[in-house]
Amino acid sequence: MKIVIAPNAFKNSLPAAAVAAALEEGIRRSGYTGTLVCCPVGDGGDGTGSLLTQYLDAELLFADVADPLGRSVRASFGWVSKTKTAILEMADASGLRLLRPEEYDPLHASTLGCGQLIKAALDQGATELLLCIGGSATVDGGAGALSALGLQLYDRDGTLLSPLPVDLIRLHNIDRSRLDQRLHGITITILCDVKNHLLGEKGAAAVFGPQKGAGVREVLLLETALQQWRRIVLQTTGTDMDRLESSGAAGGMAAGLAAFCKVKIVDGIRYFLQKIGFEQELENTDWVITGEGAIDLQTLEGKAPFGVAAMAKQKGIPVIGIAGKLPDRVSPGLQAYFSWLLSINEQPLALEEAIRQTKSNLVRTGEKIGTALKNKA
């Protein structure tokens, strides 16, 4: 029997590789002696860039950039010299994990550091950028990143503005004459796991603002800032950022870059699986195990477990889905892709306690799965 273990990260708890290792440990504890292949995956969320860097055997390069609040931080990117490809993790420069919870402040948080990381990749000679945009602390529509690359923003009086959302509200004019010319010679592929548009009740401010520290008043101000950003960008470039699918991802980062650069926004998990040759890994596989912190109806909208399960289903391979949280009633949609859905928590736990016990619960769940599959063999 061959089992492929292909989980995503368990958010705020364990990265994908550690989840796979814990499941492997548990399955081996059950006495299973067949083939086990660990293949941790990412869908564009926090940690995807690190995985791609490992799978593509990329060199790790470093740059000093600004964190979301403007403080200096050391960030890295993967470098494949043969293809001149840079693999960037937005969260390394502009991520929520760089801030303490009491510092969350999306009105004053910027993607400037991510733009500086892009510039470092250009300085290295990159002709292709793979940008994973999950886990950001920002809702600035990518204005900060573009300002690091030479875009200049002005108010009605001709005063230079910072690219912060609190100032975008007063945006009147954009000067793109100093935008880094090297951007015209590269392709930026953005790996994304959401389809939200930039504006509205399902937009960047309303959906992602609260996750990054915005209260009701701040959400309204962020929405106003993004509306003005969209209006002036449309006047400047002819591109309506709000019409782009996934334009709200990472607080509008995808939208901003798409308006001024040559960008491909891709389904993160589908692109990731193709890039690492996952389909070939499924040859002669009997079972696939995947999962992440929560599996629910949103999973079917392009999250990592769905991408893995869909590819396995095409080959007639049954899939076990594991998660810290499952819906009380499993929908027919989930049943169509997962042969067995399993919570790693045997009893209800407070979130903090569940996170603390994630590894031990994964090991125990792996042992349970190993025992069940041995009996099926």
PDB file of N, CA and C in Angstrom, residues 91-134:
ATOM      1  N   ALA A  91       4.399  37.544   3.303  1.00  0.00           N
ATOM      2  CA  ALA A  91       4.349  37.612   4.762  1.00  0.00           C
ATOM      3  C   ALA A  91       5.731  37.788   5.394  1.00  0.00           C
ATOM      4  N   ASP A  92       6.801  37.445   4.667  1.00  0.00           N
ATOM      5  CA  ASP A  92       8.147  37.642   5.206  1.00  0.00           C
ATOM      6  C   ASP A  92       8.459  39.123   5.414  1.00  0.00           C
ATOM      7  N   ALA A  93       7.845  39.975   4.590  1.00  0.00           N
ATOM      8  CA  ALA A  93       8.088  41.415   4.696  1.00  0.00           C
ATOM      9  C   ALA A  93       6.890  42.176   5.242  1.00  0.00           C
ATOM     10  N   SER A  94       5.693  41.748   4.887  1.00  0.00           N
ATOM     11  CA  SER A  94       4.476  42.506   5.209  1.00  0.00           C
ATOM     12  C   SER A  94       3.453  41.667   5.948  1.00  0.00           C
ATOM     13  N   GLY A  95       3.933  40.673   6.701  1.00  0.00           N
ATOM     14  CA  GLY A  95       3.044  39.705   7.314  1.00  0.00           C
ATOM     15  C   GLY A  95       2.539  40.057   8.691  1.00  0.00           C
ATOM     16  N   LEU A  96       1.373  39.526   8.997  1.00  0.00           N
ATOM     17  CA  LEU A  96       0.769  39.705  10.312  1.00  0.00           C
ATOM     18  C   LEU A  96       1.644  39.079  11.396  1.00  0.00           C
ATOM     19  N   ARG A  97       2.378  38.023  11.042  1.00  0.00           N
ATOM     20  CA  ARG A  97       3.214  37.343  12.042  1.00  0.00           C
ATOM     21  C   ARG A  97       4.413  38.179  12.490  1.00  0.00           C
ATOM     22  N   LEU A  98       4.674  39.289  11.814  1.00  0.00           N
ATOM     23  CA  LEU A  98       5.760  40.175  12.220  1.00  0.00           C
ATOM     24  C   LEU A  98       5.331  41.158  13.307  1.00  0.00           C
ATOM     25  N   LEU A  99       4.030  41.164  13.607  1.00  0.00           N
ATOM     26  CA  LEU A  99       3.485  42.113  14.582  1.00  0.00           C
ATOM     27  C   LEU A  99       2.933  41.379  15.792  1.00  0.00           C
ATOM     28  N   ARG A 100       2.994  42.058  16.936  1.00  0.00           N
ATOM     29  CA  ARG A 100       2.262  41.565  18.103  1.00  0.00           C
ATOM     30  C   ARG A 100       0.788  41.949  17.929  1.00  0.00           C
ATOM     31  N   PRO A 101      -0.137  41.176  18.497  1.00  0.00           N
ATOM     32  CA  PRO A 101      -1.568  41.477  18.306  1.00  0.00           C
ATOM     33  C   PRO A 101      -1.943  42.913  18.632  1.00  0.00           C
ATOM     34  N   GLU A 102      -1.300  43.483  19.676  1.00  0.00           N
ATOM     35  CA  GLU A 102      -1.638  44.868  20.032  1.00  0.00           C
ATOM     36  C   GLU A 102      -1.116  45.877  19.008  1.00  0.00           C
ATOM     37  N   GLU A 103      -0.282  45.433  18.060  1.00  0.00           N
ATOM     38  CA  GLU A 103       0.253  46.330  17.025  1.00  0.00           C
ATOM     39  C   GLU A 103      -0.558  46.306  15.739  1.00  0.00           C
ATOM     40  N   TYR A 104      -1.532  45.409  15.630  1.00  0.00           N
ATOM     41  CA  TYR A 104      -2.315  45.328  14.400  1.00  0.00           C
ATOM     42  C   TYR A 104      -2.970  46.680  14.130  1.00  0.00           C
ATOM     43  N   ASP A 105      -2.722  47.225  12.934  1.00  0.00           N
ATOM     44  CA  ASP A 105      -3.197  48.581  12.627  1.00  0.00           C
ATOM     45  C   ASP A 105      -3.249  48.759  11.109  1.00  0.00           C
ATOM     46  N   PRO A 106      -4.245  48.192  10.429  1.00  0.00           N
ATOM     47  CA  PRO A 106      -4.253  48.210   8.967  1.00  0.00           C
ATOM     48  C   PRO A 106      -4.349  49.594   8.343  1.00  0.00           C
ATOM     49  N   LEU A 107      -4.839  50.595   9.076  1.00  0.00           N
ATOM     50  CA  LEU A 107      -4.862  51.953   8.520  1.00  0.00           C
ATOM     51  C   LEU A 107      -3.460  52.526   8.352  1.00  0.00           C
ATOM     52  N   HIS A 108      -2.504  52.014   9.144  1.00  0.00           N
ATOM     53  CA  HIS A 108      -1.133  52.533   9.097  1.00  0.00           C
ATOM     54  C   HIS A 108      -0.117  51.455   8.722  1.00  0.00           C
ATOM     55  N   ALA A 109      -0.598  50.313   8.220  1.00  0.00           N
ATOM     56  CA  ALA A 109       0.295  49.230   7.801  1.00  0.00           C
ATOM     57  C   ALA A 109       0.488  49.285   6.288  1.00  0.00           C
ATOM     58  N   SER A 110       1.700  48.974   5.853  1.00  0.00           N
ATOM     59  CA  SER A 110       2.063  49.146   4.444  1.00  0.00           C
ATOM     60  C   SER A 110       2.742  47.906   3.873  1.00  0.00           C
ATOM     61  N   THR A 111       2.572  47.731   2.552  1.00  0.00           N
ATOM     62  CA  THR A 111       3.267  46.671   1.820  1.00  0.00           C
ATOM     63  C   THR A 111       4.605  47.152   1.267  1.00  0.00           C
ATOM     64  N   LEU A 112       5.101  48.267   1.781  1.00  0.00           N
ATOM     65  CA  LEU A 112       6.375  48.832   1.323  1.00  0.00           C
ATOM     66  C   LEU A 112       7.477  47.769   1.306  1.00  0.00           C
ATOM     67  N   GLY A 113       7.571  46.990   2.383  1.00  0.00           N
ATOM     68  CA  GLY A 113       8.632  45.994   2.491  1.00  0.00           C
ATOM     69  C   GLY A 113       8.545  44.928   1.419  1.00  0.00           C
ATOM     70  N   CYS A 114       7.322  44.545   1.036  1.00  0.00           N
ATOM     71  CA  CYS A 114       7.165  43.566  -0.030  1.00  0.00           C
ATOM     72  C   CYS A 114       7.671  44.140  -1.355  1.00  0.00           C
ATOM     73  N   GLY A 115       7.404  45.425  -1.577  1.00  0.00           N
ATOM     74  CA  GLY A 115       7.939  46.088  -2.766  1.00  0.00           C
ATOM     75  C   GLY A 115       9.457  46.115  -2.752  1.00  0.00           C
ATOM     76  N   GLN A 116      10.041  46.349  -1.581  1.00  0.00           N
ATOM     77  CA  GLN A 116      11.499  46.335  -1.460  1.00  0.00           C
ATOM     78  C   GLN A 116      12.059  44.943  -1.729  1.00  0.00           C
ATOM     79  N   LEU A 117      11.321  43.905  -1.335  1.00  0.00           N
ATOM     80  CA  LEU A 117      11.748  42.535  -1.605  1.00  0.00           C
ATOM     81  C   LEU A 117      11.686  42.250  -3.111  1.00  0.00           C
ATOM     82  N   ILE A 118      10.639  42.754  -3.771  1.00  0.00           N
ATOM     83  CA  ILE A 118      10.546  42.636  -5.232  1.00  0.00           C
ATOM     84  C   ILE A 118      11.735  43.334  -5.888  1.00  0.00           C
ATOM     85  N   LYS A 119      12.074  44.515  -5.381  1.00  0.00           N
ATOM     86  CA  LYS A 119      13.215  45.266  -5.926  1.00  0.00           C
ATOM     87  C   LYS A 119      14.522  44.484  -5.746  1.00  0.00           C
ATOM     88  N   ALA A 120      14.673  43.831  -4.598  1.00  0.00           N
ATOM     89  CA  ALA A 120      15.877  43.023  -4.360  1.00  0.00           C
ATOM     90  C   ALA A 120      15.957  41.879  -5.368  1.00  0.00           C
ATOM     91  N   ALA A 121      14.809  41.286  -5.689  1.00  0.00           N
ATOM     92  CA  ALA A 121      14.777  40.219  -6.690  1.00  0.00           C
ATOM     93  C   ALA A 121      15.137  40.756  -8.077  1.00  0.00           C
ATOM     94  N   LEU A 122      14.659  41.955  -8.398  1.00  0.00           N
ATOM     95  CA  LEU A 122      15.022  42.582  -9.668  1.00  0.00           C
ATOM     96  C   LEU A 122      16.520  42.869  -9.721  1.00  0.00           C
ATOM     97  N   ASP A 123      17.071  43.334  -8.605  1.00  0.00           N
ATOM     98  CA  ASP A 123      18.510  43.597  -8.532  1.00  0.00           C
ATOM     99  C   ASP A 123      19.323  42.318  -8.753  1.00  0.00           C
ATOM    100  N   GLN A 124      18.745  41.181  -8.376  1.00  0.00           N
ATOM    101  CA  GLN A 124      19.419  39.890  -8.544  1.00  0.00           C
ATOM    102  C   GLN A 124      19.374  39.435 -10.001  1.00  0.00           C
ATOM    103  N   GLY A 125      18.484  40.076 -10.785  1.00  0.00           N
ATOM    104  CA  GLY A 125      18.370  39.733 -12.204  1.00  0.00           C
ATOM    105  C   GLY A 125      17.158  38.896 -12.543  1.00  0.00           C
ATOM    106  N   ALA A 126      16.159  38.881 -11.660  1.00  0.00           N
ATOM    107  CA  ALA A 126      14.967  38.057 -11.872  1.00  0.00           C
ATOM    108  C   ALA A 126      14.219  38.457 -13.138  1.00  0.00           C
ATOM    109  N   THR A 127      13.768  37.450 -13.885  1.00  0.00           N
ATOM    110  CA  THR A 127      12.873  37.674 -15.021  1.00  0.00           C
ATOM    111  C   THR A 127      11.490  37.065 -14.755  1.00  0.00           C
ATOM    112  N   GLU A 128      11.376  36.330 -13.652  1.00  0.00           N
ATOM    113  CA  GLU A 128      10.094  35.760 -13.232  1.00  0.00           C
ATOM    114  C   GLU A 128      10.000  35.838 -11.717  1.00  0.00           C
ATOM    115  N   LEU A 129       8.833  36.270 -11.225  1.00  0.00           N
ATOM    116  CA  LEU A 129       8.579  36.311  -9.784  1.00  0.00           C
ATOM    117  C   LEU A 129       7.384  35.427  -9.471  1.00  0.00           C
ATOM    118  N   LEU A 130       7.551  34.549  -8.495  1.00  0.00           N
ATOM    119  CA  LEU A 130       6.426  33.798  -7.944  1.00  0.00           C
ATOM    120  C   LEU A 130       6.120  34.428  -6.598  1.00  0.00           C
ATOM    121  N   LEU A 131       4.964  35.059  -6.482  1.00  0.00           N
ATOM    122  CA  LEU A 131       4.623  35.817  -5.281  1.00  0.00           C
ATOM    123  C   LEU A 131       3.462  35.145  -4.549  1.00  0.00           C
ATOM    124  N   CYS A 132       3.748  34.686  -3.325  1.00  0.00           N
ATOM    125  CA  CYS A 132       2.731  34.054  -2.480  1.00  0.00           C
ATOM    126  C   CYS A 132       2.237  35.103  -1.494  1.00  0.00           C
ATOM    127  N   ILE A 133       0.934  35.408  -1.515  1.00  0.00           N
ATOM    128  CA  ILE A 133       0.493  36.642  -0.859  1.00  0.00           C
ATOM    129  C   ILE A 133      -0.339  36.433   0.406  1.00  0.00           C
ATOM    130  N   GLY A 134      -0.359  35.236   0.965  1.00  0.00           N
ATOM    131  CA  GLY A 134      -1.143  35.010   2.171  1.00  0.00           C
ATOM    132  C   GLY A 134      -0.495  35.580   3.419  1.00  0.00           C
TER     133      GLY A 134
END
